[in-house]
Amino acid sequence: MAATEISVLSEQFTKIKELELMPEKGLKEEEKDGVCREKDHGSPRELEAACTSGALQDSVLEEEVELVPATSEESEKHMLTLQTVHFTSEAVELQDMSLLSIQQQEGVQVMVQQAGPGLLWLEEGPRQSLQQYVAISIQQELYSLQEMEVLQFHALEENVMVASEDSKLAVSLAESAGLIKLQEGQEKNQLLTERLAERTKEQLFFVETMSGDERSDEIVLTISNLNVEEQEDQPTTDQADVEKAKSTKNQRKTKGAKRTFHCDVCMFTSSRMSSFNRHMKTHTNEKPHLCHLCLKTFRTVTLLRNHVNTHTGTRPYKCNDCNMAFVTSGELVRHRRYKHTHEKPFKCSMCKYASVEASKLKRHVRSHTGERPFQCCQCSYASRDTYKLKRHMRTHSGVHMRNLHAYSAAELKCRYCSAVFHERYALIQHQKTHKNEKRFKCEHCSYACKQERHMTAHIRTHTGEKPFTCLSCNKCFRQKQLLNVHFRKYHDANFIPTVYKCSKCGKGFSRWSNMHRHSEKCGSGEAKSAASGKGKRTRKRKQTILREATKGQKEAAKGWKEAANGDEAAAEEASAPKREQFPGEMLPGACGETTARVKEDVDEGVTCEMLLNMMDK
DNA sequence: GCCTTTAGCGCCCTCTGCTGGTGAGCT
DNA sequence: AAGCTCACCAGCAGAGGGCGCTAAAGGC
């Protein structure tokens, strides 16, 4: 019936979950040295913690367990259902673990003692290592710590506990006790069930282990109780068929109701024996179905078939609404939800987000909680999902490392000095040191500048070189930009200088940015506000807006030029998109409107006020 | 026994926003 | 000549979509 999962590295010490009244019928009770035990039971996996009344213990750890004098009648037997027992390394002092609890059920008081006398530990070693200890429930009256015999057995990697040689195998509660010692070095691959099966007249524990969390060294011990109903049905146990016993021992009757089967290992229950039997196989490593292509094994033929289909590319489940096909029906259903039905059953309780998959909702919720469970092992970064951590890890290796930190056989020369590096990162860091220095010095004078192009232009003042020639008048210039200005001013009939006027003083500027800069000094409070900004992000946003505004003006000017050439349609087309981008109420005068104003030499342009309005929006 | 359904993990991708660096245009 | 501004780009990270695959339970 009952099973206990004991997590060695788990977090909390839990109480006895349940006590159930056990009918005496079918229990052949033997009393020896004050020990009440049943003689026969279904299988070695079954743990009988038949309880009788006993002396009181005055230490109760669990508040909800009522401490009552144990006065249950001798004839009544009770069954213990043990719950997961968790220890933290520091939480409980070993000597304080002599938990005694009394529970009353159906008028019968049952005394149960946990920990202390019921300790298991996994290996020999200092007792202070609490993580090695596991508690089981032993009736205090029956088993004292001093009387307990150590049973050693080993937790195999195969998740099986094997009885030790010198323990005499059986955990006879009459002879031994709840103090059971687990130790390495015992015979492997031999089930405790098999060894204990010989102890037909002794009360037995069945203990097995399972791997816990992969990220820890946790070992989960499962202690199975005796199933009393099974005792009813099978007063004499044939333990040769352990599997049969496993499948039937967990059957529980509930006063005429339909039978249910309870797994000893987990919380699984089922009303069908076939389901129960199938479930029990999940607690084994039995995977008889082999893929001959990759040698991977599976529990069921269906799983194997699906797997093989991934090799062969067979996709029997085809979507009716598109060309997609899938190996499993579940994939198809999910696909249809994503692509066609848009059904999103998993809804966030904190926002309107909904997802097709539960895992996506779980991931989304982390954006609310701020939880970042995936910690980078090389820096302080933590991610909300595994992929982002994985992507981040590239910055510690792969992309990032190859680009910046990989050794380069070729010399990486500083563009500003003669320094040479073999690591790009070092080069970049070095070049930053040149950022604000006037590293370009003229050979002919004391002139120095930051940029090489500036020095190139300066040198021409010494050489007299004027490489930029106007194609219309053959006038020569040292700088291309000077040629451009000349050309537009004297040879471009369509060139209309854009004029922006300060809304305060009316002064005109050829560049909006200059007008804006002027307006700040012109005493415009709004302009000051716009200029001061509210931090980097705000400034960035302003920059973007200014950039877009400038784009709009440029395109508008282009459109106006085209219009001036008689192509009104082109002019309208050029200005129209920017009108959409900057609605009139947000940026009046921008784009096409600005163009018109410039053309008509009106006073207004794009003002700081407009920008502020945009920022406020 | 078999098929279906459900659940879960993992992987990859896209879109988006932010930041910093750089080069070129412009005044 | 010098400084400002802007466009562009790369890199990184946040958020979410979509699919591949496996495991296990439900149900006939």
XYZ file of C-alpha atoms (C1' of nucleotides) in Angstrom:
672
model
C 0.000 0.000 0.000
C 2.193 2.703 1.138
C 5.449 3.869 -0.060
C 7.875 6.371 1.159
C 10.186 8.362 -0.948
C 13.082 9.518 1.038
C 15.108 12.145 -0.541
C 18.476 12.287 1.017
C 19.222 15.730 -0.184
C 15.779 17.060 -0.093
C 14.599 20.001 1.724
C 12.290 19.178 4.469
C 11.495 16.608 6.958
C 7.938 15.621 6.468
C 5.654 13.961 8.799
C 3.991 10.666 8.590
C 1.368 11.138 6.054
C -1.283 8.742 7.047
C -2.170 6.001 9.373
C -4.685 3.540 8.336
C -6.503 1.111 10.407
C -5.487 -2.331 9.441
C -7.739 -5.247 10.023
C -6.172 -7.930 11.995
C -7.560 -10.568 9.798
C -4.968 -12.206 7.755
C -2.150 -11.031 9.839
C -0.493 -13.697 11.655
C 0.901 -11.877 14.500
C 3.800 -12.940 16.498
C 4.939 -11.205 19.535
C 8.419 -11.577 20.642
C 10.388 -9.356 22.850
C 7.614 -6.926 22.657
C 7.800 -6.845 18.946
C 4.666 -7.224 16.987
C 5.238 -8.446 13.513
C 3.388 -10.163 10.853
C 4.606 -13.424 9.642
C 3.523 -13.503 6.099
C 3.007 -10.901 3.574
C 2.812 -10.503 -0.059
C 6.265 -9.579 -1.126
C 9.499 -8.299 0.140
C 8.582 -4.951 -1.196
C 5.992 -4.645 1.396
C 6.712 -2.911 4.510
C 4.627 -3.764 7.441
C 4.684 -1.352 10.216
C 2.114 -3.009 12.286
C 1.535 -0.927 15.245
C 0.479 -1.681 18.656
C 0.131 0.499 21.566
C 3.162 1.426 23.449
C 4.716 3.775 25.793
C 4.529 7.355 25.111
C 7.270 9.363 23.828
C 7.142 12.940 24.723
C 8.758 14.398 21.771
C 6.648 15.366 18.926
C 8.068 17.234 16.052
C 5.095 17.673 13.918
C 2.526 20.013 15.215
C -0.351 18.382 13.527
C 0.446 15.077 15.089
C -1.331 14.829 18.314
C 0.478 13.327 21.204
C -1.852 10.957 22.899
C -1.145 8.060 25.199
C -0.983 4.975 23.135
C -3.779 2.837 24.273
C -4.705 0.988 21.216
C -5.675 -2.514 21.650
C -3.220 -5.218 21.025
C -5.437 -6.870 18.543
C -5.604 -3.976 16.217
C -3.035 -3.432 13.588
C -2.355 -0.251 11.810
C -0.710 0.555 8.688
C 1.663 3.351 8.102
C 1.812 5.417 5.078
C 5.033 7.244 4.996
C 5.546 10.414 3.207
C 8.675 11.732 1.683
C 11.188 12.566 4.298
C 13.488 15.386 3.467
C 16.554 16.466 5.262
C 18.495 19.560 4.963
C 22.052 19.471 5.895
C 21.788 21.865 8.762
C 18.176 21.870 9.649
C 18.017 18.965 11.980
C 20.394 17.807 14.557
C 20.685 14.113 14.474
C 20.132 13.696 18.138
C 16.965 15.673 17.840
C 15.457 13.403 15.351
C 13.865 11.056 17.804
C 10.494 11.964 16.557
C 7.598 10.358 18.162
C 4.190 11.030 16.944
C 0.832 9.769 17.879
C -1.997 9.780 15.526
C -5.484 8.847 16.278
C -7.566 7.274 13.702
C -10.855 5.623 13.970
C -10.632 5.682 17.648
C -7.385 3.852 17.753
C -4.306 5.577 18.792
C -1.290 4.645 16.916
C 2.142 5.553 17.818
C 4.701 6.117 15.233
C 8.208 7.100 15.630
C 10.233 8.631 12.970
C 13.837 9.371 12.531
C 16.051 8.609 15.492
C 15.581 4.908 15.754
C 14.462 4.758 12.202
C 17.506 6.079 10.586
C 18.975 4.885 7.441
C 22.216 6.089 6.208
C 23.864 5.387 3.010
C 27.347 4.694 3.957
C 29.589 4.555 6.834
C 30.846 7.864 7.857
C 30.478 10.589 10.349
C 26.998 10.827 11.627
C 26.977 14.536 11.486
C 26.584 14.299 7.791
C 22.867 14.482 7.832
C 22.583 14.273 4.150
C 23.451 10.674 4.474
C 20.560 9.880 6.706
C 17.101 8.894 5.894
C 14.284 8.401 8.249
C 11.736 5.687 8.272
C 8.977 5.092 10.654
C 9.364 2.511 13.271
C 7.115 1.953 16.100
C 9.014 3.236 18.992
C 7.742 0.832 21.464
C 8.834 -2.092 19.508
C 12.225 -1.026 18.434
C 14.653 0.869 20.352
C 17.801 2.223 19.010
C 19.936 -0.076 21.068
C 18.164 -3.142 19.870
C 18.449 -2.368 16.291
C 20.565 -4.371 14.066
C 22.333 -2.808 11.254
C 21.410 -3.832 7.867
C 23.749 -2.857 5.188
C 22.868 -2.710 1.656
C 23.935 -0.881 -1.302
C 22.305 1.548 -3.626
C 23.065 0.402 -7.053
C 23.273 2.566 -10.028
C 20.552 0.498 -11.471
C 18.296 1.925 -8.830
C 18.058 -1.233 -6.870
C 18.948 -1.849 -3.331
C 20.851 -4.974 -2.673
C 20.969 -6.592 0.655
C 24.260 -7.003 2.309
C 25.810 -10.258 3.139
C 26.411 -9.707 6.756
C 23.094 -8.207 7.481
C 21.406 -11.529 7.237
C 19.377 -9.838 4.641
C 16.045 -9.793 6.228
C 15.058 -6.839 8.162
C 13.436 -8.576 10.946
C 11.869 -6.065 13.101
C 11.925 -8.438 15.941
C 15.586 -8.945 15.712
C 16.766 -5.850 14.172
C 15.245 -2.519 14.213
C 14.584 0.536 12.298
C 18.183 1.453 12.316
C 19.263 0.337 8.975
C 22.537 1.043 7.548
C 23.188 1.292 3.893
C 26.619 0.563 2.771
C 28.508 0.205 -0.396
C 30.358 -2.799 -1.566
C 27.607 -5.273 -1.516
C 26.585 -7.687 -4.093
C 25.263 -6.008 -7.136
C 22.379 -6.765 -9.359
C 20.700 -8.789 -6.782
C 17.415 -7.535 -5.794
C 16.572 -7.085 -2.244
C 13.294 -8.518 -3.165
C 14.887 -11.751 -4.075
C 16.914 -11.956 -0.952
C 14.169 -10.965 1.290
C 11.798 -13.305 -0.318
C 13.253 -16.053 1.742
C 12.224 -14.386 4.924
C 8.672 -15.374 4.748
C 8.016 -15.251 8.398
C 9.543 -11.984 9.101
C 8.330 -8.574 8.671
C 10.153 -6.979 5.870
C 11.017 -3.671 4.491
C 11.486 -3.211 0.892
C 13.776 -0.415 0.043
C 14.805 0.694 -3.353
C 16.496 3.701 -4.718
C 16.017 5.903 -7.646
C 18.088 8.632 -9.021
C 16.996 11.990 -7.923
C 17.567 15.242 -9.587
C 20.311 14.922 -12.111
C 21.834 18.134 -10.924
C 22.378 16.799 -7.485
C 23.602 13.650 -5.941
C 20.232 12.985 -4.568
C 19.175 9.437 -4.099
C 15.584 8.656 -3.524
C 14.790 5.758 -1.323
C 11.479 4.110 -1.547
C 10.206 2.168 1.381
C 7.183 0.088 0.761
C 4.666 -0.826 3.348
C 2.789 -3.998 3.669
C -0.548 -4.062 2.040
C -3.037 -5.391 4.471
C -5.745 -6.148 2.005
C -3.310 -8.258 0.212
C -2.833 -10.111 3.384
C -6.488 -10.682 3.386
C -6.518 -12.108 -0.018
C -3.368 -14.029 0.274
C -2.746 -15.004 3.795
C -0.010 -17.288 2.691
C 2.428 -15.668 0.486
C 4.023 -17.182 -2.494
C 6.889 -14.895 -3.069
C 8.221 -16.631 -6.065
C 6.264 -14.362 -8.269
C 7.352 -10.971 -7.207
C 5.889 -9.226 -10.176
C 2.548 -10.724 -9.508
C 2.694 -9.596 -5.988
C 3.728 -6.172 -7.096
C 0.753 -5.909 -9.297
C -1.731 -7.051 -6.765
C -0.403 -5.977 -3.476
C -1.319 -2.441 -4.112
C -4.903 -3.114 -4.647
C -7.003 -1.310 -2.150
C -10.651 -1.781 -1.451
C -12.671 1.051 -0.201
C -15.739 -0.457 1.358
C -17.325 -1.955 -1.670
C -16.176 0.648 -4.082
C -14.284 -0.324 -7.170
C -10.747 -1.364 -6.687
C -7.926 1.014 -7.130
C -4.294 0.253 -7.498
C -1.705 2.398 -5.859
C 1.871 2.543 -6.888
C 4.395 2.090 -4.150
C 6.949 4.188 -5.876
C 4.972 7.205 -6.898
C 1.565 8.685 -6.480
C 0.087 6.898 -9.405
C -3.264 5.235 -8.949
C -5.422 3.395 -11.365
C -8.627 1.464 -11.311
C -7.356 -0.868 -13.959
C -4.841 -3.512 -13.304
C -3.542 -3.374 -16.830
C -2.819 0.282 -16.465
C -1.259 -0.324 -13.144
C 0.946 -3.080 -14.476
C 1.974 -0.944 -17.346
C 2.748 1.870 -15.016
C 4.906 -0.329 -12.844
C 7.088 -0.998 -15.810
C 7.955 2.643 -15.906
C 9.824 2.107 -12.665
C 12.071 -0.386 -14.290
C 14.595 0.028 -17.019
C 12.940 -2.509 -19.160
C 12.989 -1.324 -22.745
C 12.715 -4.347 -24.909
C 12.065 -2.651 -28.230
C 15.267 -1.912 -30.058
C 15.798 0.445 -32.937
C 18.123 -1.337 -35.306
C 19.207 1.909 -36.851
C 20.541 3.622 -33.790
C 20.280 0.907 -31.132
C 18.122 3.047 -28.952
C 15.581 1.131 -26.930
C 11.976 1.874 -26.071
C 9.360 0.526 -23.775
C 6.615 0.157 -26.302
C 6.251 -0.707 -29.915
C 4.469 2.551 -30.537
C 7.375 4.539 -29.230
C 9.734 2.518 -31.327
C 7.599 3.031 -34.397
C 7.492 6.758 -33.902
C 11.188 6.767 -33.411
C 11.871 4.770 -36.531
C 9.677 7.169 -38.432
C 12.059 9.919 -37.493
C 14.775 7.924 -39.215
C 12.773 7.129 -42.300
C 11.057 10.449 -42.574
C 7.656 8.846 -42.465
C 5.084 11.392 -41.385
C 1.664 9.839 -41.360
C -0.195 12.747 -39.820
C -0.819 15.344 -42.482
C -2.377 18.735 -41.990
C -5.486 19.350 -44.049
C -4.869 23.057 -44.240
C -1.276 23.086 -45.302
C 1.431 20.805 -46.513
C 2.906 20.031 -43.160
C 3.063 16.465 -41.926
C 4.168 15.001 -38.634
C 5.247 11.808 -37.010
C 2.713 11.924 -34.212
C -0.815 13.112 -33.929
C 0.136 15.320 -31.054
C 2.513 17.228 -33.233
C -0.214 17.737 -35.771
C -2.640 19.004 -33.171
C -0.086 21.417 -31.872
C 0.754 22.577 -35.348
C -2.873 23.246 -36.113
C -3.202 25.308 -32.971
C -0.186 27.350 -33.895
C -0.996 27.847 -37.528
C -4.671 27.392 -38.132
C -6.995 27.306 -35.147
C -4.910 29.656 -33.008
C -6.298 27.976 -29.972
C -4.242 28.923 -26.953
C -5.415 27.036 -23.909
C -2.709 28.222 -21.553
C -3.469 31.732 -20.379
C -1.382 33.971 -18.205
C -3.137 35.150 -15.076
C -1.128 38.363 -15.004
C -1.509 39.569 -18.554
C -3.275 38.732 -21.750
C -0.651 36.367 -22.948
C -1.813 32.946 -23.973
C 0.112 30.106 -25.440
C -0.385 26.855 -27.206
C 1.945 25.007 -24.907
C 2.203 24.917 -21.170
C 5.950 25.216 -21.321
C 5.630 28.487 -23.185
C 3.361 29.882 -20.524
C 5.814 28.766 -17.911
C 8.557 30.550 -19.773
C 6.431 33.640 -20.164
C 5.564 33.815 -16.478
C 9.229 34.221 -15.724
C 9.083 37.571 -17.457
C 6.633 38.606 -14.738
C 8.387 37.042 -11.811
C 11.863 37.945 -12.942
C 12.957 34.441 -12.277
C 16.179 33.555 -13.986
C 16.911 30.000 -13.140
C 19.594 29.414 -15.691
C 22.820 30.830 -14.377
C 25.896 31.318 -16.476
C 28.815 29.531 -14.910
C 31.302 32.055 -16.181
C 29.674 35.359 -15.387
C 26.793 36.851 -13.478
C 24.352 36.542 -16.319
C 21.282 34.441 -15.732
C 18.645 33.591 -18.249
C 14.971 32.853 -18.120
C 15.239 29.928 -20.444
C 17.815 27.470 -21.531
C 18.198 28.750 -25.034
C 19.114 32.249 -23.993
C 21.721 30.917 -21.665
C 23.035 28.775 -24.427
C 23.102 31.750 -26.743
C 24.771 33.821 -24.100
C 27.434 31.189 -23.627
C 28.587 31.929 -27.117
C 29.898 35.184 -25.779
C 32.262 33.144 -23.665
C 33.288 30.946 -26.515
C 32.531 30.215 -30.161
C 31.536 33.461 -31.924
C 32.717 35.898 -29.549
C 35.933 34.151 -28.557
C 36.914 33.441 -32.110
C 36.310 36.985 -33.157
C 37.825 38.790 -30.260
C 40.025 36.529 -28.221
C 41.400 33.999 -30.621
C 45.097 34.100 -31.313
C 45.807 35.481 -34.708
C 48.965 34.374 -36.393
C 48.798 37.425 -38.588
C 49.822 40.693 -37.031
C 46.975 43.018 -36.219
C 48.331 46.518 -36.587
C 46.946 49.523 -34.834
C 45.545 51.929 -37.324
C 46.840 54.847 -35.339
C 50.320 53.780 -34.293
C 52.882 51.088 -34.855
C 51.578 48.785 -32.155
C 50.981 45.211 -33.199
C 48.698 42.668 -31.580
C 47.702 39.067 -32.074
C 44.343 39.337 -30.394
C 41.570 41.422 -31.824
C 40.199 42.354 -28.422
C 43.561 43.705 -27.331
C 43.806 45.658 -30.549
C 40.395 47.220 -30.043
C 41.169 48.142 -26.484
C 44.432 49.678 -27.554
C 42.906 51.664 -30.351
C 40.454 53.151 -27.919
C 43.386 54.809 -26.230
C 43.901 56.783 -29.393
C 40.368 58.011 -29.478
C 40.805 61.500 -28.143
C 44.348 62.226 -29.067
C 45.419 64.289 -32.026
C 47.555 61.553 -33.350
C 47.923 62.955 -36.838
C 50.656 65.543 -36.890
C 51.673 67.623 -39.867
C 55.274 67.259 -41.036
C 55.367 70.852 -42.221
C 53.763 72.671 -39.346
C 52.459 72.160 -35.838
C 49.032 71.176 -36.981
C 47.608 68.020 -35.492
C 44.235 66.384 -35.828
C 42.305 63.278 -34.858
C 41.395 62.026 -38.279
C 43.615 61.081 -41.138
C 41.253 62.539 -43.696
C 41.594 65.883 -42.030
C 45.338 65.658 -42.231
C 45.114 64.734 -45.890
C 43.122 67.865 -46.548
C 45.541 69.922 -44.488
C 48.574 68.672 -46.349
C 47.061 70.112 -49.509
C 47.394 73.539 -47.999
C 51.138 72.957 -48.137
C 51.265 71.266 -51.513
C 48.669 73.482 -53.159
C 46.935 70.437 -54.531
C 43.290 70.963 -55.520
C 42.062 67.638 -56.849
C 38.313 68.442 -56.981
C 37.363 70.238 -60.183
C 33.981 71.700 -61.058
C 32.783 70.233 -64.363
C 30.859 73.384 -65.173
C 33.456 76.086 -64.570
C 36.730 74.169 -64.010
C 37.205 75.838 -60.640
C 39.336 73.628 -58.385
C 38.934 72.839 -54.691
C 40.977 71.081 -52.064
C 37.934 69.382 -50.555
C 35.069 67.620 -52.202
C 32.570 69.185 -49.897
C 33.687 72.631 -51.005
C 33.143 71.614 -54.603
C 29.678 70.366 -53.774
C 28.745 73.608 -52.079
C 30.079 75.544 -55.028
C 28.189 73.461 -57.533
C 24.871 73.729 -55.813
C 25.223 77.436 -55.245
C 26.289 78.415 -58.734
C 25.250 75.644 -61.077
C 22.193 73.919 -59.598
C 19.076 75.876 -60.631
C 16.847 73.657 -58.546
C 18.722 74.174 -55.354
C 16.502 75.848 -52.784
C 18.086 76.246 -49.382
C 15.916 74.966 -46.579
C 15.185 77.556 -43.969
C 14.200 76.829 -40.407
C 13.138 79.629 -38.172
C 13.265 79.862 -34.442
C 9.761 80.021 -33.057
C 10.953 82.491 -30.448
C 12.927 85.096 -32.336
C 12.199 84.212 -35.932
C 15.829 83.865 -36.856
C 16.355 81.615 -39.834
C 18.666 78.625 -40.088
C 19.623 76.398 -42.927
C 19.646 73.323 -40.691
C 16.970 72.242 -38.350
C 19.482 71.003 -35.805
C 21.127 74.414 -35.700
C 17.797 76.084 -35.247
C 17.057 73.637 -32.478
C 20.358 74.307 -30.799
C 19.718 78.022 -31.109
C 16.253 77.742 -29.681
C 17.664 76.223 -26.542
C 19.671 79.351 -25.935
C 16.819 81.515 -27.060
C 15.012 81.021 -23.776
C 12.444 78.533 -24.877
C 11.546 76.511 -21.842
C 10.182 73.755 -23.998
C 13.288 73.767 -26.032
C 15.345 73.446 -22.883
C 13.222 70.635 -21.729
C 13.552 68.889 -25.008
C 17.257 69.336 -24.924
C 17.743 68.176 -21.380
C 16.068 64.870 -21.929
C 15.274 62.254 -19.364
C 18.131 59.911 -19.653
C 19.813 57.932 -22.251
C 16.808 56.159 -23.602
C 14.921 59.399 -23.979
C 17.853 60.934 -25.770
C 18.029 57.935 -27.991
C 14.370 58.269 -28.793
C 14.828 61.922 -29.551
C 17.702 61.086 -31.760
C 15.568 58.658 -33.649
C 12.804 61.203 -33.997
C 15.196 63.829 -35.166
C 16.641 61.390 -37.608
C 13.232 60.534 -38.968
C 12.295 64.164 -39.105
C 15.412 64.914 -41.053
C 14.685 62.020 -43.341
C 11.236 63.365 -43.906
C 12.527 66.774 -44.672
C 15.068 65.433 -47.068
C 12.530 63.360 -48.888
C 10.103 66.198 -48.822
C 12.707 68.493 -50.274
C 13.388 65.935 -52.931
C 9.714 65.769 -53.685
C 9.500 69.518 -53.803
C 12.389 69.654 -56.232
C 10.658 67.167 -58.418
C 7.512 69.192 -58.136
C 9.425 72.259 -59.126
C 10.451 70.373 -62.203
C 6.837 69.751 -63.005
C 6.496 66.284 -61.577
C 3.787 66.915 -59.031
C 2.942 63.267 -58.723
C 6.460 62.368 -57.795
C 6.523 65.187 -55.323
C 3.358 63.984 -53.696
C 4.626 60.426 -53.574
C 7.845 61.525 -52.024
C 6.134 63.366 -49.251
C 3.167 61.128 -48.596
C 4.847 58.281 -46.711
C 6.368 60.636 -44.244
C 3.017 62.165 -43.546
C 1.921 58.784 -42.382
C 4.967 58.373 -40.284
C 4.515 61.744 -38.672
C 0.860 62.559 -38.299
C 0.012 66.161 -38.484
C -1.053 66.435 -34.919
C 2.299 65.119 -33.807
C 4.625 66.804 -36.179
C 2.912 69.615 -38.043
C 4.980 71.153 -40.672
C 7.140 68.156 -41.221
C 7.707 66.533 -44.541
C 5.422 67.706 -47.274
C 4.019 70.488 -45.203
C 7.462 71.723 -44.360
C 8.330 71.596 -47.988
C 5.405 73.767 -48.816
C 6.332 76.222 -46.162
C 9.900 76.382 -47.310
C 8.718 76.910 -50.817
C 6.464 79.709 -49.715
C 9.092 81.046 -47.369
C 6.824 80.738 -44.386
C 8.052 81.271 -40.919
C 7.342 77.970 -39.321
C 9.351 74.826 -39.470
C 9.637 71.854 -37.201
C 9.799 73.202 -33.710
C 11.025 71.888 -30.439
C 7.483 72.060 -29.300
C 6.554 69.553 -31.925
C 9.326 67.321 -30.809
C 8.201 67.587 -27.255
C 4.733 66.664 -28.293
C 6.109 63.638 -29.993
C 8.102 62.703 -26.949
C 5.069 63.056 -24.771
C 3.132 60.803 -27.048
C -2.126 -4.650 -27.883
C -2.540 -0.710 -30.209
C -3.689 4.012 -31.106
C -4.541 8.499 -29.235
C -3.856 12.096 -26.136
C -1.294 14.773 -23.020
C 2.792 16.541 -21.088
C 7.290 17.943 -21.157
C 11.998 19.135 -22.651
C 14.911 20.844 -26.013
C 16.261 23.231 -30.024
C 16.136 26.734 -33.354
C 14.375 30.634 -35.277
C 12.525 35.471 -35.772
C 11.440 39.949 -34.230
C 12.618 43.624 -31.510
C 15.181 46.934 -28.725
C 19.358 48.673 -26.902
C 24.182 49.885 -27.068
C 28.553 51.065 -28.836
C 31.573 51.802 -32.683
C 32.643 53.723 -37.107
C 32.750 56.439 -41.163
C 31.006 60.057 -43.808
C 28.408 64.335 -44.562
C 27.821 68.794 -43.255
C 28.634 73.382 -41.411
C 40.012 72.684 -39.507
C 37.205 71.177 -36.247
C 33.198 69.614 -34.406
C 28.599 68.022 -34.813
C 25.314 64.974 -36.702
C 23.715 61.113 -38.916
C 23.478 56.520 -41.064
C 24.882 52.134 -40.706
C 26.410 48.055 -38.611
C 27.554 44.398 -35.201
C 26.711 42.369 -30.962
C 23.835 41.147 -27.283
C 19.690 40.127 -24.964
C 14.388 39.780 -24.203
C 10.399 37.653 -25.725
C 7.912 34.559 -28.168
C 6.676 31.125 -32.115
C 7.161 26.705 -33.956
C 8.670 22.164 -34.352
C 11.222 17.509 -33.070
C 11.055 14.064 -30.122
C 10.102 11.153 -26.062
C 7.464 9.408 -22.219
C 3.452 8.090 -20.131
C -1.387 7.738 -19.436
C -6.095 7.195 -21.453
C -9.062 4.539 -23.984
C -10.863 1.201 -27.202
